[in-house]
Amino acid sequence: MADHVRWGILGAANFALTQMGPAIHAARGGALTALATSTAGKAAPFADFAPGLMVFNDYDALLASEDIDAVYIPLPNSLHVEYTRKALEAGKHVLCEKPLAMEAGQFDDLIALRNRTGLLAAEAYMIVHHPQWQRAKALYEDGAIGRLVAVNAAFSYNNPDASNIRNRPEMGGGGIPDIGVYTYGSTRFVTGEEPEEVLFADIARENGVDVRAHVAARFPSFLFTGYTSMRMAPYQEMVFHGERGILRLTAPFNPMVYGQAMVILQDSEQRVTTERFPRDNHYVRQVEAFNSSVRDGTPYPCPLEFSRGTQAMIDMVFAAER
């Protein structure tokens, strides 16, 4: 491998163009080297910020290249497992968009393949790399809010476009796969606990995908309640309510887009402390953590086992609906 991680992207997805491609280009320890797309014109805006970009006309050709060390996969959800496996078998490290799999059991073969190849494979779960979430976890673990009693979660946006992949069941669409990973996964990340039982799942569907879900779940030491929706005005918030304090994140999932990242701590005397994180880019931090893990063996903050746990909770929610 070169003195930096040489990245390729499978597919010219808009999210890759606007967020992850620039993040890969900006992150220390790596460089955006190649793009695979069957539509040559889609490569031009990538080359604007990554001069010298190699362009392959199909995914397998990029995976076969000896000039690529790692791939980022922003393909439709239904293709994530297949191309994560292909990339690992081709000797590439893999960062795949969430949800990496559509069922928890699909992680098992990938974990075994990761272990067998010695390569890094991870879901692109960027929020755990953001300092607001690292700070929230540290405050919780330090006892800042006392014994946790309740977690309240909300994440919504309005996307009725029937052609969008989030609204297409054959591509693994749905609100829970798209944003439930954040409300469920962030709860697990901060608390270190796993759900024991989903008590309630009221899910509205359109054209075969979930467009709104209200969920209640029992964890060992607290109760989780929350909703996700693809048919409501944009909103996001996470609240951890303990016996001695309240911890709030007001732009937990899309800082710099939805609002400024803040961790707000209110104690039992209603004194409020606010910490702000105005310039931190969690996509860049995610790629830098990946590069460091590939180059130096630094433990990666979000291994496949963690992502499997979030998918297991998603599976529990859908099972409770049935």
XYZ file of C-alpha atoms in Angstrom:
322
model
C 0.000 0.000 0.000
C 1.125 3.577 -0.643
C 1.895 5.965 2.225
C -1.793 6.871 2.181
C -5.025 4.953 1.646
C -6.070 5.063 -2.005
C -9.857 5.216 -2.189
C -12.316 4.245 -4.892
C -16.061 4.898 -4.930
C -18.553 2.426 -6.399
C -21.199 4.548 -8.095
C -21.675 8.275 -8.646
C -24.427 8.708 -6.050
C -25.372 12.273 -5.208
C -24.465 11.715 -1.549
C -21.018 10.540 -2.643
C -20.643 13.700 -4.714
C -21.830 16.173 -2.101
C -20.615 14.612 1.156
C -18.470 11.501 1.162
C -16.365 12.165 -1.920
C -15.225 15.564 -0.601
C -14.722 14.018 2.848
C -12.481 11.282 1.445
C -10.548 13.927 -0.481
C -10.155 16.160 2.598
C -9.368 13.493 5.193
C -5.820 13.076 6.393
C -4.097 9.819 5.511
C -5.963 9.096 2.299
C -6.879 10.286 -1.179
C -9.806 9.848 -3.537
C -8.200 7.991 -6.433
C -10.972 6.386 -8.492
C -14.657 6.279 -9.295
C -16.677 3.550 -10.996
C -19.665 4.719 -13.016
C -21.254 3.560 -16.250
C -22.181 7.179 -17.070
C -18.986 9.032 -17.926
C -20.571 12.457 -17.507
C -21.236 11.785 -13.831
C -17.510 11.583 -13.151
C -16.795 15.192 -14.149
C -17.933 16.904 -10.915
C -15.905 14.393 -8.875
C -12.816 15.201 -10.919
C -13.385 18.898 -10.227
C -12.371 18.433 -6.577
C -10.182 15.328 -7.101
C -7.907 16.061 -10.094
C -6.351 12.993 -11.695
C -9.302 10.802 -10.712
C -9.289 7.418 -12.455
C -12.694 6.501 -13.897
C -13.780 2.889 -14.388
C -16.885 2.006 -16.376
C -17.940 -0.826 -14.081
C -17.610 -1.774 -10.428
C -15.695 -5.017 -10.943
C -12.997 -3.233 -12.919
C -12.372 -0.855 -10.028
C -12.308 -3.733 -7.548
C -9.706 -5.505 -9.688
C -7.372 -2.497 -9.734
C -4.120 -2.805 -7.809
C -4.106 0.980 -7.429
C -6.996 0.944 -4.953
C -6.736 0.036 -1.256
C -10.248 0.808 0.009
C -13.704 1.361 -1.441
C -16.662 3.405 -0.338
C -20.039 1.892 -1.297
C -23.014 4.282 -1.652
C -25.117 1.868 -3.734
C -28.801 1.119 -3.019
C -29.334 -0.756 0.258
C -30.242 -3.992 -1.518
C -26.710 -4.196 -3.010
C -24.688 -3.480 0.124
C -24.050 -7.042 1.283
C -23.189 -8.249 -2.219
C -20.643 -5.555 -2.958
C -19.140 -5.539 0.524
C -18.457 -9.225 0.027
C -17.058 -8.681 -3.477
C -14.784 -5.904 -2.277
C -13.383 -7.952 0.592
C -12.830 -10.910 -1.720
C -10.967 -8.550 -4.057
C -8.656 -7.536 -1.216
C -10.124 -4.092 -0.559
C -10.995 -2.481 2.744
C -14.654 -1.445 2.770
C -16.691 1.453 4.105
C -20.316 0.796 3.136
C -23.274 3.101 3.557
C -25.882 2.235 6.140
C -27.757 0.029 6.491
C -25.036 -2.390 5.479
C -27.481 -5.309 5.692
C -31.241 -5.731 5.734
C -31.208 -8.397 8.478
C -28.840 -8.906 11.393
C -27.938 -12.431 10.322
C -26.464 -11.100 7.075
C -23.620 -9.579 9.071
C -22.323 -12.956 10.205
C -20.743 -14.062 6.934
C -19.262 -10.602 6.435
C -17.730 -10.631 9.917
C -16.241 -14.046 9.187
C -14.900 -12.818 5.825
C -13.430 -9.722 7.467
C -11.683 -11.892 10.025
C -10.412 -14.298 7.367
C -9.012 -11.572 5.118
C -7.693 -9.312 7.864
C -9.232 -6.328 6.079
C -11.268 -3.540 7.632
C -14.970 -3.575 6.815
C -17.372 -1.110 8.402
C -20.741 0.528 8.039
C -20.595 4.271 7.352
C -22.148 5.181 10.694
C -20.623 8.618 10.906
C -22.249 10.019 14.048
C -20.091 8.054 16.497
C -17.075 9.925 15.115
C -18.569 13.326 15.936
C -17.308 14.962 19.155
C -20.857 15.822 20.252
C -21.644 12.104 20.547
C -18.319 11.274 22.132
C -18.965 14.037 24.671
C -22.528 12.843 25.319
C -21.272 9.311 25.943
C -18.567 10.567 28.307
C -21.050 12.682 30.282
C -23.433 9.744 30.602
C -20.692 7.371 31.705
C -19.428 9.944 34.233
C -22.873 10.018 35.857
C -23.789 13.552 34.831
C -27.521 12.726 34.677
C -27.585 10.023 37.330
C -29.522 6.830 36.698
C -31.011 6.899 33.209
C -34.798 6.481 33.161
C -35.926 7.373 29.646
C -34.561 8.045 26.171
C -36.725 10.011 23.746
C -35.742 10.054 20.082
C -37.040 11.894 17.024
C -35.853 12.037 13.431
C -38.007 13.095 10.491
C -37.920 14.583 7.021
C -40.445 14.851 4.201
C -39.615 12.919 1.020
C -42.731 11.798 -0.919
C -40.822 11.316 -4.209
C -41.879 7.854 -5.391
C -38.788 7.502 -7.575
C -36.374 8.082 -4.687
C -34.646 4.898 -3.522
C -35.890 5.511 0.034
C -39.427 4.983 -1.269
C -38.654 1.882 -3.335
C -39.008 -1.476 -1.560
C -37.007 -3.396 -4.180
C -33.985 -1.240 -3.290
C -34.302 -1.731 0.462
C -36.052 1.565 1.096
C -37.953 2.696 4.162
C -37.633 5.187 6.973
C -36.366 2.753 9.602
C -33.482 1.435 7.452
C -32.632 5.001 6.482
C -32.878 6.870 9.802
C -33.963 4.370 12.452
C -30.325 3.288 12.448
C -29.551 6.670 14.001
C -32.172 6.829 16.734
C -31.657 3.181 17.727
C -27.900 3.078 17.214
C -27.137 6.317 19.049
C -29.094 5.068 22.051
C -26.991 1.904 22.081
C -23.775 3.888 21.566
C -24.289 6.220 24.526
C -25.642 3.670 26.981
C -23.821 0.509 25.938
C -27.073 -1.407 26.426
C -29.078 -3.645 24.107
C -32.894 -3.757 23.882
C -34.598 -6.572 25.750
C -38.038 -6.192 24.177
C -39.886 -3.967 21.712
C -43.109 -3.134 23.536
C -44.860 -1.206 20.787
C -44.372 -0.590 17.070
C -46.966 1.451 15.223
C -45.758 1.624 11.612
C -47.430 3.351 8.667
C -46.563 2.107 5.186
C -46.902 3.384 1.644
C -46.092 1.322 -1.444
C -44.328 -1.343 0.599
C -42.015 0.833 2.698
C -42.375 2.229 6.210
C -42.926 5.989 6.127
C -43.584 6.545 9.854
C -42.792 4.456 12.911
C -43.536 5.117 16.576
C -41.636 2.645 18.747
C -41.238 1.839 22.427
C -38.581 -0.572 23.675
C -37.381 -1.771 27.055
C -33.642 -1.742 27.701
C -32.180 -3.278 30.867
C -32.137 0.028 32.794
C -34.386 2.436 30.880
C -37.306 2.831 28.481
C -36.797 4.007 24.891
C -39.532 5.819 22.970
C -39.115 7.443 19.605
C -40.352 8.042 16.105
C -38.934 8.226 12.612
C -40.745 9.507 9.543
C -40.222 10.245 5.860
C -43.517 12.154 5.697
C -43.135 14.844 8.366
C -41.448 18.235 8.544
C -37.711 17.991 9.272
C -36.926 17.535 12.941
C -34.325 15.746 15.028
C -33.526 15.523 18.716
C -32.196 13.005 21.220
C -32.980 13.321 24.935
C -31.456 11.204 27.717
C -33.475 11.811 30.910
C -31.988 10.672 34.185
C -32.847 11.024 37.856
C -30.419 13.915 38.321
C -30.260 15.546 34.927
C -31.206 15.758 31.256
C -28.875 15.447 28.278
C -30.093 16.842 24.929
C -28.628 16.843 21.438
C -30.527 19.220 19.170
C -28.826 18.474 15.842
C -27.694 14.937 16.541
C -27.650 13.473 13.054
C -27.147 16.263 10.484
C -25.052 18.952 12.164
C -24.091 21.831 9.855
C -27.191 21.011 7.778
C -30.075 20.819 10.257
C -28.405 23.019 12.861
C -25.341 23.531 15.012
C -24.143 20.532 16.997
C -24.780 21.119 20.693
C -24.742 19.030 23.848
C -27.041 20.594 26.445
C -26.851 19.395 30.035
C -29.512 20.426 32.544
C -29.012 19.407 36.152
C -31.571 18.834 38.887
C -31.394 22.526 39.859
C -32.276 23.448 36.247
C -28.846 24.889 35.631
C -27.975 24.537 31.955
C -24.573 24.024 30.375
C -24.258 24.123 26.589
C -21.284 22.868 24.598
C -21.135 23.741 20.885
C -19.293 22.049 18.038
C -19.693 24.430 15.074
C -17.040 23.217 12.665
C -16.631 19.468 13.150
C -17.371 17.378 10.040
C -18.281 13.836 11.030
C -17.795 12.508 7.495
C -14.183 13.686 7.423
C -13.585 12.363 10.933
C -15.055 9.010 9.915
C -12.685 8.677 6.948
C -9.711 9.774 9.046
C -10.537 7.109 11.638
C -10.805 4.535 8.850
C -7.484 5.625 7.332
C -5.788 5.437 10.706
C -7.143 1.963 11.323
C -5.986 0.729 7.914
C -2.532 2.315 8.138
C -1.696 1.979 11.838
C -4.046 -0.674 13.190
C -5.863 1.827 15.408
C -9.091 0.183 16.677
C -12.004 1.384 14.568
C -14.759 3.040 16.673
C -17.659 1.377 14.836
C -16.961 -2.291 14.065
C -19.386 -4.571 12.231
C -20.447 -6.083 15.541
C -21.864 -2.728 16.643
C -23.739 -2.289 13.364
C -25.110 -5.807 13.682
C -26.572 -4.841 17.053
C -28.446 -1.886 15.580
C -29.808 -4.054 12.786
C -30.914 -6.584 15.411
C -33.011 -3.850 17.040
C -34.474 -2.935 13.649
C -35.368 -6.609 13.166
C -37.067 -6.594 16.577
C -39.130 -3.550 15.610
C -40.374 -5.148 12.410
C -41.098 -8.380 14.285
C -43.160 -6.452 16.858
C -45.136 -4.858 14.028
C -46.006 -8.294 12.683
